[in-house]
């Protein structure tokens, strides 16, 4: 009988140990900083798992995070509470100009008491400063899109640069979902060119259907953001998703990339009701001359399909009519 | 006592399947972490809904990782040739994260740079090197017979595809040639030497450790080998320490 009790106690202790995530970070030359990074990630993931189990809010007050990181975590948790199911993680730290970056942190998105229609598995990226403190946290782009770019032929572009581009594309996407005005203010260059469009359905007075008309509007950064922030304020939730991606490197300006995305945009009213929805192509001209502070110089939107003949049937626009890097000249100054 | 024990045994039994089921993924995770902690390997992983996509994705990332590592190690500019060789040593570990498939692919750094490294990518073995050397010496003494073979083989005409295969001088050109043949729907199949088909005509591109093509050979259905450059009979044993890629062209492509 004693043996059985002993066995049960042993099993319970194993189960308790499994709740604690063991994190090992490699490729950090300073053992103290390495230990600090490991401890921080462990505490963060343990707290996420504990909050998930208890169905409560995430409490990272004991992590002494910078305000920006706390805000990112809160917004992420509010949108999609997460947890980590791995019990032992070995994570490689990549050296950056400001410290280290730790990628591939596996997270499962698990909403508390609700349905979740999006993908469940995500990976997080943590940036650490030279002292081993978290500088920023974000999720990586969907793995399907990631692979589209990894397997594409981006001449002379290394894995790190591709990851950087994709990280910023994902941060750009989530900035809309999180209504992160500061990020959007920061990411658009002051002289950004923004082209938005709308599809106008046309009929004659007799009710005969005519081909749809696309009206494009050219805006500057301030005008676009003012309009966008008004939409943020007037709606309960915004959901932007990307399901296709194409990245082109500028043939002569090697730090400039054109990114074409197929975007789904939905807004939900404050009472939760579905508001507006459209699907279209978004083109972004990114400038990575300063990798720590990339900028978007151009953002355009086109519908992906519209009634081009008046038949009442929407057809996809041909690929060669989707705006791309070739449609824009970059001045040297 | 028996009454007390039964619920406990039932409890234990209910716990056992869970721990047994977790055993295999746990072992895989443990092995993955062991490799990640070692400095001897390069690795990549992805977690996706589709198992095949996860695996091909991990392989694609590993190829880029190798390319970046080659650049950081200043191991020469011809990374593609080494990646093709390294791919022969890619080892996958497949496990799951919930409903998702986790693919982890790794390669030993020593298997990426074959120059000056032990067994590396040697696929052609010469178990009787002494005997072969003796044979060569003997043949060299039979000048008349060798001359007659030369005359005979000089009459063989190569097809345009064979001439192009014969013109390949660097291992790094092989991948492009394979792709071109695939695009033109001329390639039946191809592979590394150890998977060389026993039947049918095959072309062998034999490469040395420096990434040069040591021989461009045609293997006939009866096993004889023709060197496409010298137009002489050849022997695979002449290329000890080399590797080889074989190709089979589609039937009817003989011009």
Coordinates of C-alpha atoms in Angstrom, one line a residue:
Chain A
X1 CA 0.0 0.0 0.0
X2 CA 2.8 2.4 0.9
X3 CA 4.5 1.6 -2.4
X4 CA 1.3 2.6 -4.3
X5 CA 1.1 5.9 -2.5
X6 CA 4.7 6.5 -3.2
X7 CA 4.1 5.9 -6.9
X8 CA 1.2 8.3 -6.9
X9 CA 3.3 10.9 -5.2
X10 CA 6.0 10.4 -7.8
X11 CA 3.5 10.8 -10.6
X12 CA 2.1 14.0 -9.1
X13 CA 5.6 15.5 -8.7
X14 CA 6.3 14.7 -12.3
X15 CA 3.1 16.3 -13.4
X16 CA 4.0 19.5 -11.4
X17 CA 7.4 19.6 -13.0
X18 CA 5.8 19.4 -16.5
X19 CA 3.9 22.6 -15.7
X20 CA 7.2 24.5 -15.5
X21 CA 8.8 25.2 -18.9
X22 CA 12.5 24.7 -19.1
X23 CA 14.1 27.2 -21.5
X24 CA 17.7 27.0 -22.8
X25 CA 19.0 29.8 -25.0
X26 CA 22.0 29.2 -27.1
X27 CA 24.5 31.5 -28.9
X28 CA 24.8 34.1 -26.2
X29 CA 28.4 34.7 -25.2
X30 CA 27.7 36.1 -21.7
X31 CA 26.4 33.4 -19.3
X32 CA 24.7 36.0 -17.0
X33 CA 22.7 37.5 -19.8
X34 CA 21.9 34.1 -21.2
X35 CA 20.5 33.1 -17.8
X36 CA 18.5 36.3 -17.6
X37 CA 17.0 35.7 -21.0
X38 CA 16.2 32.1 -20.1
X39 CA 14.6 33.2 -16.9
X40 CA 12.5 35.9 -18.5
X41 CA 11.1 33.6 -21.2
X42 CA 10.4 30.9 -18.7
X43 CA 8.5 33.3 -16.4
X44 CA 6.6 34.7 -19.3
X45 CA 5.5 31.3 -20.7
X46 CA 4.7 29.9 -17.3
X47 CA 2.6 32.9 -16.5
X48 CA 0.7 32.5 -19.9
X49 CA 0.0 28.9 -19.1
X50 CA -1.1 29.7 -15.5
X51 CA -3.4 32.5 -16.8
X52 CA -4.8 30.2 -19.4
X53 CA -5.5 27.5 -16.8
X54 CA -7.1 29.9 -14.4
X55 CA -9.1 31.7 -17.1
X56 CA -7.7 35.1 -16.0
X57 CA -5.8 38.0 -17.4
X58 CA -2.1 37.9 -18.0
X59 CA -0.1 39.4 -15.2
X60 CA 3.4 40.4 -16.2
X61 CA 4.0 43.0 -13.4
X62 CA 6.7 40.8 -11.9
X63 CA 8.6 40.7 -15.3
X64 CA 9.5 44.4 -15.1
X65 CA 8.7 44.9 -18.8
X66 CA 9.0 48.1 -20.6
X67 CA 5.7 49.9 -21.2
X68 CA 5.7 49.1 -25.0
X69 CA 6.2 45.4 -24.3
X70 CA 3.5 45.3 -21.7
X71 CA 1.1 47.0 -24.1
X72 CA 2.0 44.5 -26.9
X73 CA 1.5 41.6 -24.6
X74 CA -1.9 43.0 -23.3
X75 CA -3.1 43.6 -26.8
X76 CA -2.0 40.2 -27.9
X77 CA -3.6 38.5 -25.0
X78 CA -6.8 40.5 -25.5
X79 CA -7.0 39.4 -29.1
X80 CA -5.8 35.8 -28.7
X81 CA -4.8 34.4 -25.3
X82 CA -2.0 32.0 -25.8
X83 CA -0.1 29.2 -24.1
X84 CA 2.9 27.1 -24.7
X85 CA 2.5 23.3 -24.7
X86 CA 6.2 22.5 -25.0
X87 CA 7.8 21.6 -21.7
X88 CA 11.4 22.1 -22.8
X89 CA 12.6 24.7 -25.3
X90 CA 16.0 25.2 -26.9
X91 CA 16.0 28.6 -28.6
X92 CA 18.8 30.1 -30.6
X93 CA 19.6 33.7 -30.0
X94 CA 20.5 35.8 -33.1
X95 CA 22.8 38.7 -32.6
X96 CA 21.2 42.0 -33.6
X97 CA 22.5 45.6 -33.6
X98 CA 20.8 46.2 -30.3
X99 CA 21.2 42.9 -28.6
X100 CA 19.6 39.5 -29.4
X101 CA 16.6 38.1 -31.1
X102 CA 15.0 34.8 -30.1
X103 CA 12.6 33.3 -32.7
X104 CA 10.5 30.2 -33.0
X105 CA 8.8 30.4 -29.6
X106 CA 5.9 28.0 -30.1
X107 CA 2.5 29.3 -29.0
X108 CA -1.0 27.9 -29.2
X109 CA -3.7 30.5 -29.4
X110 CA -6.5 29.4 -27.0
X111 CA -9.3 31.9 -26.5
X112 CA -10.8 31.7 -23.0
X113 CA -14.4 30.4 -23.3
X114 CA -14.8 31.3 -26.9
X115 CA -14.5 30.1 -30.5
X116 CA -11.4 30.8 -32.4
X117 CA -11.6 30.6 -36.2
X118 CA -8.1 31.6 -37.0
X119 CA -5.1 29.3 -37.0
X120 CA -4.1 28.0 -33.7
X121 CA -0.3 27.7 -33.9
X122 CA 1.8 30.8 -33.9
X123 CA 5.4 31.6 -33.2
X124 CA 6.6 34.5 -31.2
X125 CA 9.7 36.6 -31.6
X126 CA 11.4 38.3 -28.7
X127 CA 14.0 41.1 -29.0
X128 CA 16.3 41.6 -26.1
X129 CA 18.6 44.5 -25.4
X130 CA 22.3 44.0 -24.5
X131 CA 21.3 43.5 -20.8
X132 CA 18.9 40.7 -21.6
X133 CA 15.7 42.7 -21.1
X134 CA 12.8 42.3 -23.5
X135 CA 12.6 45.2 -26.0
X136 CA 9.7 43.9 -28.1
X137 CA 7.5 41.0 -28.7
X138 CA 5.6 40.1 -31.8
X139 CA 4.2 37.1 -33.7
X140 CA 5.7 35.8 -36.9
X141 CA 3.7 35.8 -40.1
X142 CA 1.6 32.7 -41.0
X143 CA 3.9 29.8 -41.9
X144 CA 2.2 29.3 -45.3
X145 CA 3.1 32.9 -46.3
X146 CA 6.5 32.5 -44.7
X147 CA 7.2 29.6 -47.0
X148 CA 6.0 31.4 -50.1
X149 CA 8.8 33.9 -49.5
X150 CA 11.4 31.5 -48.3
X151 CA 11.0 29.4 -51.4
X152 CA 10.9 32.4 -53.7
X153 CA 13.8 33.7 -55.6
X154 CA 14.9 36.8 -53.8
X155 CA 18.3 37.3 -55.3
X156 CA 21.1 37.8 -52.8
X157 CA 18.7 38.2 -49.9
X158 CA 19.7 36.2 -46.9
X159 CA 17.4 34.4 -44.5
X160 CA 17.7 37.1 -41.9
X161 CA 16.6 39.8 -44.2
X162 CA 13.7 37.8 -45.4
X163 CA 12.6 37.1 -41.8
X164 CA 13.0 40.8 -41.1
X165 CA 10.7 41.8 -44.0
X166 CA 8.1 39.2 -43.0
X167 CA 8.3 40.2 -39.4
X168 CA 7.5 43.8 -40.3
X169 CA 4.7 42.7 -42.7
X170 CA 3.1 40.8 -39.8
X171 CA 3.6 43.7 -37.4
X172 CA 2.0 45.9 -40.0
X173 CA -1.0 43.6 -40.2
X174 CA -1.5 43.2 -36.5
X175 CA -1.2 47.0 -36.0
X176 CA -4.6 47.3 -37.7
X177 CA -6.1 44.5 -35.6
X178 CA -4.7 46.0 -32.4
X179 CA -5.5 49.6 -33.5
X180 CA -1.9 50.4 -32.8
X181 CA -1.8 54.0 -33.9
X182 CA 1.8 54.6 -32.7
X183 CA 3.2 51.8 -34.8
X184 CA 1.4 53.1 -37.9
X185 CA 2.5 56.6 -37.3
X186 CA 6.0 55.3 -37.0
X187 CA 6.1 52.9 -40.0
X188 CA 4.8 55.3 -42.7
X189 CA 7.4 57.8 -44.0
X190 CA 6.4 61.4 -43.7
X191 CA 6.2 61.7 -47.5
X192 CA 4.4 58.4 -48.0
X193 CA 2.1 58.0 -51.0
X194 CA -1.1 56.2 -50.2
X195 CA -3.6 55.1 -52.8
X196 CA -6.9 53.8 -51.7
X197 CA -9.7 52.7 -53.9
X198 CA -13.4 51.9 -53.9
X199 CA -15.6 49.9 -56.3
X200 CA -18.6 51.8 -57.5
X201 CA -21.5 49.8 -58.9
X202 CA -23.1 51.5 -61.8
X203 CA -26.5 51.2 -63.4
X204 CA -28.4 53.2 -66.0
X205 CA -31.7 54.9 -65.1
X206 CA -33.4 51.9 -66.7
X207 CA -31.6 49.6 -64.2
X208 CA -29.3 48.1 -66.8
X209 CA -26.0 47.0 -65.1
X210 CA -22.9 48.7 -66.3
X211 CA -19.3 47.7 -65.6
X212 CA -18.1 48.6 -62.1
X213 CA -16.0 51.7 -61.8
X214 CA -12.9 51.8 -59.6
X215 CA -12.2 55.2 -58.1
X216 CA -8.8 55.7 -56.7
X217 CA -7.8 58.3 -54.2
X218 CA -4.3 59.6 -53.7
X219 CA -3.5 60.7 -50.1
X220 CA -0.6 61.7 -48.0
X221 CA 0.3 60.1 -44.6
X222 CA -1.6 62.5 -42.4
X223 CA -4.8 62.4 -44.4
X224 CA -4.8 58.6 -44.6
X225 CA -4.0 58.0 -40.9
X226 CA -6.6 60.6 -39.8
X227 CA -9.2 58.7 -41.8
X228 CA -8.0 55.3 -40.6
X229 CA -7.9 56.3 -36.9
X230 CA -11.5 57.6 -37.2
X231 CA -12.4 54.1 -38.5
X232 CA -10.6 52.6 -35.5
X233 CA -12.5 54.8 -33.1
X234 CA -15.9 54.2 -34.7
X235 CA -15.6 50.4 -34.8
X236 CA -15.3 47.8 -32.2
X237 CA -12.9 45.5 -34.0
X238 CA -10.9 45.5 -37.2
X239 CA -9.6 42.2 -38.7
X240 CA -7.0 42.3 -41.4
X241 CA -5.7 39.0 -42.8
X242 CA -3.2 38.2 -45.6
X243 CA -3.4 34.9 -47.6
X244 CA -1.0 35.6 -50.5
X245 CA 2.4 37.3 -50.5
X246 CA 4.9 38.2 -53.1
X247 CA 8.2 40.0 -52.3
X248 CA 10.3 41.7 -54.9
X249 CA 13.7 43.2 -54.3
X250 CA 14.4 46.5 -56.2
X251 CA 16.8 45.7 -59.0
X252 CA 19.2 48.6 -58.2
X253 CA 18.2 49.8 -54.7
X254 CA 18.9 46.7 -52.7
X255 CA 17.3 47.8 -49.5
X256 CA 13.9 48.5 -51.1
X257 CA 11.4 45.8 -51.4
X258 CA 8.0 45.7 -53.0
X259 CA 5.5 43.4 -51.1
X260 CA 2.2 42.5 -52.7
X261 CA -0.4 41.0 -50.4
X262 CA -3.8 39.6 -50.9
X263 CA -5.8 41.1 -48.1
X264 CA -9.1 40.5 -46.4
X265 CA -10.4 43.5 -44.4
X266 CA -13.3 43.3 -42.0
X267 CA -14.7 45.8 -39.5
X268 CA -17.1 44.9 -36.7
X269 CA -19.3 47.4 -35.0
X270 CA -19.1 48.1 -31.3
X271 CA -22.0 45.8 -30.7
X272 CA -20.1 43.0 -32.4
X273 CA -22.1 43.1 -35.6
X274 CA -20.3 42.6 -38.9
X275 CA -19.6 46.0 -40.6
X276 CA -17.7 46.4 -43.8
X277 CA -15.7 43.8 -45.7
X278 CA -13.5 43.8 -48.8
X279 CA -10.9 41.7 -50.4
X280 CA -8.1 43.3 -52.4
X281 CA -4.5 43.5 -53.2
X282 CA -2.3 45.7 -51.1
X283 CA 1.1 46.8 -52.3
X284 CA 3.7 48.1 -49.9
X285 CA 7.0 49.7 -50.8
X286 CA 9.3 49.1 -47.9
X287 CA 12.6 50.8 -47.3
X288 CA 15.0 48.8 -45.1
X289 CA 18.0 51.1 -45.3
X290 CA 17.7 51.4 -41.5
X291 CA 16.8 47.9 -40.4
X292 CA 15.9 49.1 -36.9
X293 CA 13.5 51.6 -38.3
X294 CA 12.1 50.5 -41.7
X295 CA 9.6 52.7 -43.5
X296 CA 6.8 52.3 -45.9
X297 CA 6.9 54.8 -48.7
X298 CA 4.0 53.6 -50.7
X299 CA 0.8 51.7 -49.8
X300 CA -1.8 51.0 -52.5
X301 CA -5.1 49.1 -52.5
X302 CA -6.9 47.6 -55.5
X303 CA -10.0 45.3 -55.5
X304 CA -9.1 41.7 -56.3
X305 CA -12.2 41.3 -58.5
X306 CA -15.0 43.4 -59.9
X307 CA -17.6 43.4 -62.6
X308 CA -15.5 44.3 -65.6
X309 CA -18.1 43.8 -68.3
X310 CA -21.5 44.7 -66.8
X311 CA -22.6 41.1 -66.8
X312 CA -23.1 41.2 -63.0
X313 CA -20.3 38.6 -62.6
X314 CA -17.1 39.6 -60.7
X315 CA -13.9 38.5 -62.3
X316 CA -10.4 38.5 -60.8
X317 CA -8.1 41.2 -62.1
X318 CA -5.2 39.9 -64.2
X319 CA -2.0 39.5 -62.2
X320 CA -0.2 41.9 -64.5
X321 CA -2.6 44.6 -63.5
X322 CA -1.8 44.3 -59.8
X323 CA 0.5 47.1 -58.8
X324 CA 4.0 46.1 -58.1
X325 CA 7.5 47.4 -57.6
X326 CA 7.9 48.0 -61.3
X327 CA 5.1 50.6 -61.2
X328 CA 7.0 53.0 -59.0
X329 CA 10.2 55.0 -59.5
X330 CA 12.4 55.7 -56.5
X331 CA 14.2 59.0 -56.4
X332 CA 17.8 59.0 -55.2
X333 CA 17.4 61.8 -52.7
Chain B
X1 CA -7.4 -3.5 2.1
X2 CA -8.5 -4.9 -1.3
X3 CA -11.4 -2.4 -1.4
X4 CA -8.9 0.5 -0.9
X5 CA -6.4 -0.8 -3.5
X6 CA -8.8 -1.2 -6.4
X7 CA -9.6 2.6 -6.8
X8 CA -5.9 3.3 -6.6
X9 CA -5.0 0.7 -9.2
X10 CA -7.8 2.1 -11.4
X11 CA -6.3 5.6 -11.0
X12 CA -2.9 4.3 -11.9
X13 CA -4.2 2.6 -14.9
X14 CA -5.9 5.7 -16.1
X15 CA -2.7 7.6 -15.8
X16 CA -0.6 5.0 -17.6
X17 CA -1.9 5.4 -21.2
X18 CA -1.3 9.2 -21.1
X19 CA 2.3 8.8 -20.2
X20 CA 2.8 6.0 -22.7
X21 CA 1.2 8.0 -25.5
X22 CA 3.4 11.0 -24.7
X23 CA 6.6 8.9 -24.9
X24 CA 7.3 9.0 -28.6
X25 CA 6.8 12.8 -29.1
X26 CA 8.8 13.4 -25.9
X27 CA 11.6 11.3 -27.3
X28 CA 11.5 13.2 -30.5
X29 CA 11.5 16.5 -28.7
X30 CA 14.4 15.4 -26.6
X31 CA 16.4 14.4 -29.7
X32 CA 15.6 17.7 -31.3
X33 CA 16.8 19.6 -28.3
X34 CA 20.0 17.5 -28.1
X35 CA 20.8 18.5 -31.7
X36 CA 20.0 22.1 -31.1
X37 CA 22.3 22.3 -28.1
X38 CA 25.2 20.8 -30.1
X39 CA 27.4 23.1 -32.1
X40 CA 28.0 20.3 -34.7
X41 CA 24.8 20.7 -36.6
X42 CA 22.8 23.2 -38.7
X43 CA 19.0 22.8 -38.4
X44 CA 15.7 24.2 -39.3
X45 CA 12.1 23.5 -38.3
X46 CA 8.5 24.4 -39.2
X47 CA 5.2 23.5 -37.7
X48 CA 2.3 23.4 -40.1
X49 CA -1.0 21.7 -40.6
X50 CA 0.3 19.7 -43.6
X51 CA 3.1 17.2 -42.8
X52 CA 4.6 17.3 -46.3
X53 CA 4.5 21.1 -46.4
X54 CA 6.2 21.3 -43.0
X55 CA 8.9 19.0 -44.1
X56 CA 9.6 20.7 -47.4
X57 CA 9.5 24.1 -45.6
X58 CA 12.0 23.0 -43.0
X59 CA 14.3 21.7 -45.8
X60 CA 14.0 25.0 -47.6
X61 CA 14.9 27.0 -44.5
X62 CA 17.8 24.6 -43.8
X63 CA 19.2 25.2 -47.3
X64 CA 19.1 29.0 -46.7
X65 CA 20.7 28.4 -43.3
X66 CA 23.5 26.5 -44.9
X67 CA 24.0 29.2 -47.5
X68 CA 24.2 31.9 -44.8
X69 CA 26.5 29.7 -42.7
X70 CA 28.8 29.1 -45.8
X71 CA 28.9 32.9 -46.3
X72 CA 29.8 33.5 -42.6
X73 CA 32.5 30.9 -42.7
X74 CA 33.9 32.2 -46.0
X75 CA 33.8 28.7 -47.4
X76 CA 33.7 29.9 -51.0
X77 CA 31.1 31.4 -53.2
X78 CA 29.8 28.2 -54.7
X79 CA 27.3 27.4 -52.0
X80 CA 24.8 25.7 -54.3
X81 CA 27.1 22.8 -55.0
X82 CA 27.6 22.2 -51.3
X83 CA 23.9 22.5 -50.6
X84 CA 23.2 19.8 -53.2
X85 CA 25.8 17.6 -51.4
X86 CA 24.5 18.5 -48.0
X87 CA 21.0 17.5 -48.9
X88 CA 22.1 13.9 -49.2
X89 CA 22.7 14.1 -45.4
X90 CA 19.6 15.9 -44.4
X91 CA 17.9 14.0 -41.5
X92 CA 14.3 14.7 -40.6
X93 CA 12.6 14.3 -37.3
X94 CA 8.8 14.4 -37.5
X95 CA 6.6 15.0 -34.5
X96 CA 3.4 16.8 -33.6
X97 CA 2.3 19.9 -31.7
X98 CA -1.4 19.4 -31.1
X99 CA -3.0 19.0 -34.5
X100 CA 0.0 20.5 -36.2
X101 CA 3.0 18.7 -37.7
X102 CA 6.4 19.7 -36.5
X103 CA 9.2 18.9 -39.0
X104 CA 12.8 19.3 -37.8
X105 CA 15.6 18.8 -40.3
X106 CA 19.3 18.8 -39.5
X107 CA 22.6 18.2 -41.1
X108 CA 26.1 17.8 -39.6
X109 CA 28.4 20.7 -40.4
X110 CA 31.1 18.2 -41.4
X111 CA 28.8 16.8 -44.0
X112 CA 28.4 20.1 -45.7
X113 CA 32.1 20.8 -46.6
X114 CA 33.4 17.6 -48.1
X115 CA 36.9 19.0 -48.8
X116 CA 39.4 17.4 -46.5
X117 CA 36.8 15.7 -44.4
X118 CA 36.9 12.0 -43.7
X119 CA 34.3 10.0 -45.5
X120 CA 32.2 13.0 -46.4
X121 CA 30.1 12.4 -49.5
X122 CA 32.1 9.5 -50.9
X123 CA 29.7 7.3 -52.6
X124 CA 31.9 5.3 -55.0
X125 CA 34.0 2.9 -53.0
X126 CA 37.0 1.0 -54.3
X127 CA 37.3 -2.2 -52.3
X128 CA 40.0 -3.6 -54.5
X129 CA 42.2 -0.6 -55.3
X130 CA 45.4 -2.7 -55.5
X131 CA 43.9 -5.1 -57.9
X132 CA 42.6 -2.3 -60.1
X133 CA 46.0 -0.7 -60.2
X134 CA 47.5 -3.9 -61.3
X135 CA 44.9 -4.2 -64.1
X136 CA 45.6 -0.8 -65.4
X137 CA 49.3 -1.6 -65.6
X138 CA 48.6 -4.8 -67.4
X139 CA 46.3 -3.0 -69.9
X140 CA 48.9 -0.4 -70.6
X141 CA 51.2 -3.1 -71.8
X142 CA 48.7 -4.2 -74.5
X143 CA 49.0 -1.2 -76.7
X144 CA 47.6 -2.7 -79.8
X145 CA 44.4 -3.8 -78.3
X146 CA 43.8 -0.4 -76.7
X147 CA 44.4 1.3 -80.0
X148 CA 41.7 -0.8 -81.7
X149 CA 39.2 0.1 -79.0
X150 CA 40.0 3.8 -79.6
X151 CA 39.2 3.5 -83.3
X152 CA 36.0 1.7 -82.6
X153 CA 34.7 4.2 -80.0
X154 CA 35.6 7.2 -82.1
X155 CA 32.9 6.1 -84.5
X156 CA 30.2 6.6 -81.8
X157 CA 28.1 9.7 -82.4
X158 CA 26.7 11.6 -79.4
X159 CA 23.3 13.1 -79.4
X160 CA 23.0 16.9 -78.7
X161 CA 21.8 16.1 -75.1
X162 CA 24.8 13.8 -74.6
X163 CA 27.1 16.5 -75.9
X164 CA 25.6 18.9 -73.4
X165 CA 26.0 16.4 -70.6
X166 CA 29.6 15.9 -71.7
X167 CA 30.3 19.6 -71.5
X168 CA 29.4 19.9 -67.8
X169 CA 32.6 20.7 -65.9
X170 CA 31.5 21.7 -62.4
X171 CA 29.2 20.1 -59.9
X172 CA 27.4 23.4 -59.5
X173 CA 26.2 23.1 -63.1
X174 CA 24.4 19.8 -62.4
X175 CA 21.4 21.2 -60.7
X176 CA 20.7 23.7 -63.5
X177 CA 21.1 20.9 -66.1
X178 CA 18.6 18.7 -64.2
X179 CA 16.1 21.5 -64.0
X180 CA 16.5 22.3 -67.7
X181 CA 15.9 18.7 -68.6
X182 CA 12.9 18.6 -66.3
X183 CA 11.5 21.8 -67.8
X184 CA 11.9 20.3 -71.3
X185 CA 10.3 17.1 -70.2
X186 CA 13.3 15.1 -71.2
X187 CA 14.3 13.7 -67.8
X188 CA 13.0 10.3 -66.8
X189 CA 14.6 10.3 -63.4
X190 CA 17.8 11.0 -61.5
X191 CA 19.5 10.4 -58.2
X192 CA 22.7 9.8 -56.4
X193 CA 25.0 7.0 -57.1
X194 CA 23.8 4.6 -54.5
X195 CA 20.4 4.6 -56.1
X196 CA 21.7 3.9 -59.6
X197 CA 19.2 1.8 -61.5
X198 CA 20.5 -1.6 -62.6
X199 CA 18.7 -1.6 -65.9
X200 CA 18.7 0.8 -68.8
X201 CA 21.0 3.5 -70.1
X202 CA 22.1 6.0 -67.5
X203 CA 24.4 9.0 -67.6
X204 CA 26.8 9.5 -64.7
X205 CA 28.2 12.8 -63.7
X206 CA 31.1 11.9 -61.4
X207 CA 32.4 14.7 -59.2
X208 CA 35.4 15.1 -57.0
X209 CA 35.8 16.7 -53.6
X210 CA 36.6 20.1 -55.1
X211 CA 33.3 20.2 -56.9
X212 CA 34.8 19.5 -60.4
X213 CA 33.2 16.9 -62.7
X214 CA 35.8 14.1 -62.9
X215 CA 34.0 12.2 -65.6
X216 CA 30.9 12.3 -67.8
X217 CA 29.9 8.7 -68.4
X218 CA 27.2 6.8 -70.2
X219 CA 26.3 3.4 -68.7
X220 CA 24.8 1.0 -71.1
X221 CA 22.1 -1.6 -70.3
X222 CA 24.8 -4.3 -70.3
X223 CA 26.8 -2.4 -67.7
X224 CA 29.6 -1.1 -69.8
X225 CA 30.7 2.5 -69.3
X226 CA 31.6 5.0 -72.0
X227 CA 33.4 8.1 -71.2
X228 CA 31.6 10.8 -73.2
X229 CA 34.7 13.0 -73.4
X230 CA 37.4 10.5 -74.2
X231 CA 35.0 8.2 -76.1
X232 CA 36.8 5.3 -74.4
X233 CA 35.5 2.6 -72.2
X234 CA 35.7 3.6 -68.6
X235 CA 35.5 2.0 -65.2
X236 CA 33.8 3.5 -62.1
X237 CA 36.7 2.2 -60.1
X238 CA 38.8 4.8 -61.7
X239 CA 37.1 7.5 -59.6
X240 CA 37.8 6.4 -56.1
X241 CA 36.7 9.0 -53.5
X242 CA 34.3 10.7 -55.9
X243 CA 30.5 11.0 -55.8
X244 CA 28.2 10.8 -58.8
X245 CA 24.7 11.8 -59.9
X246 CA 22.9 9.6 -62.4
X247 CA 20.3 10.7 -64.9
X248 CA 18.0 8.8 -67.2
X249 CA 16.6 10.5 -70.2
X250 CA 13.1 9.8 -71.5
X251 CA 12.8 7.0 -74.0
X252 CA 12.8 8.2 -77.6
X253 CA 15.2 11.0 -76.8
X254 CA 18.0 9.5 -78.8
X255 CA 17.7 11.7 -81.9

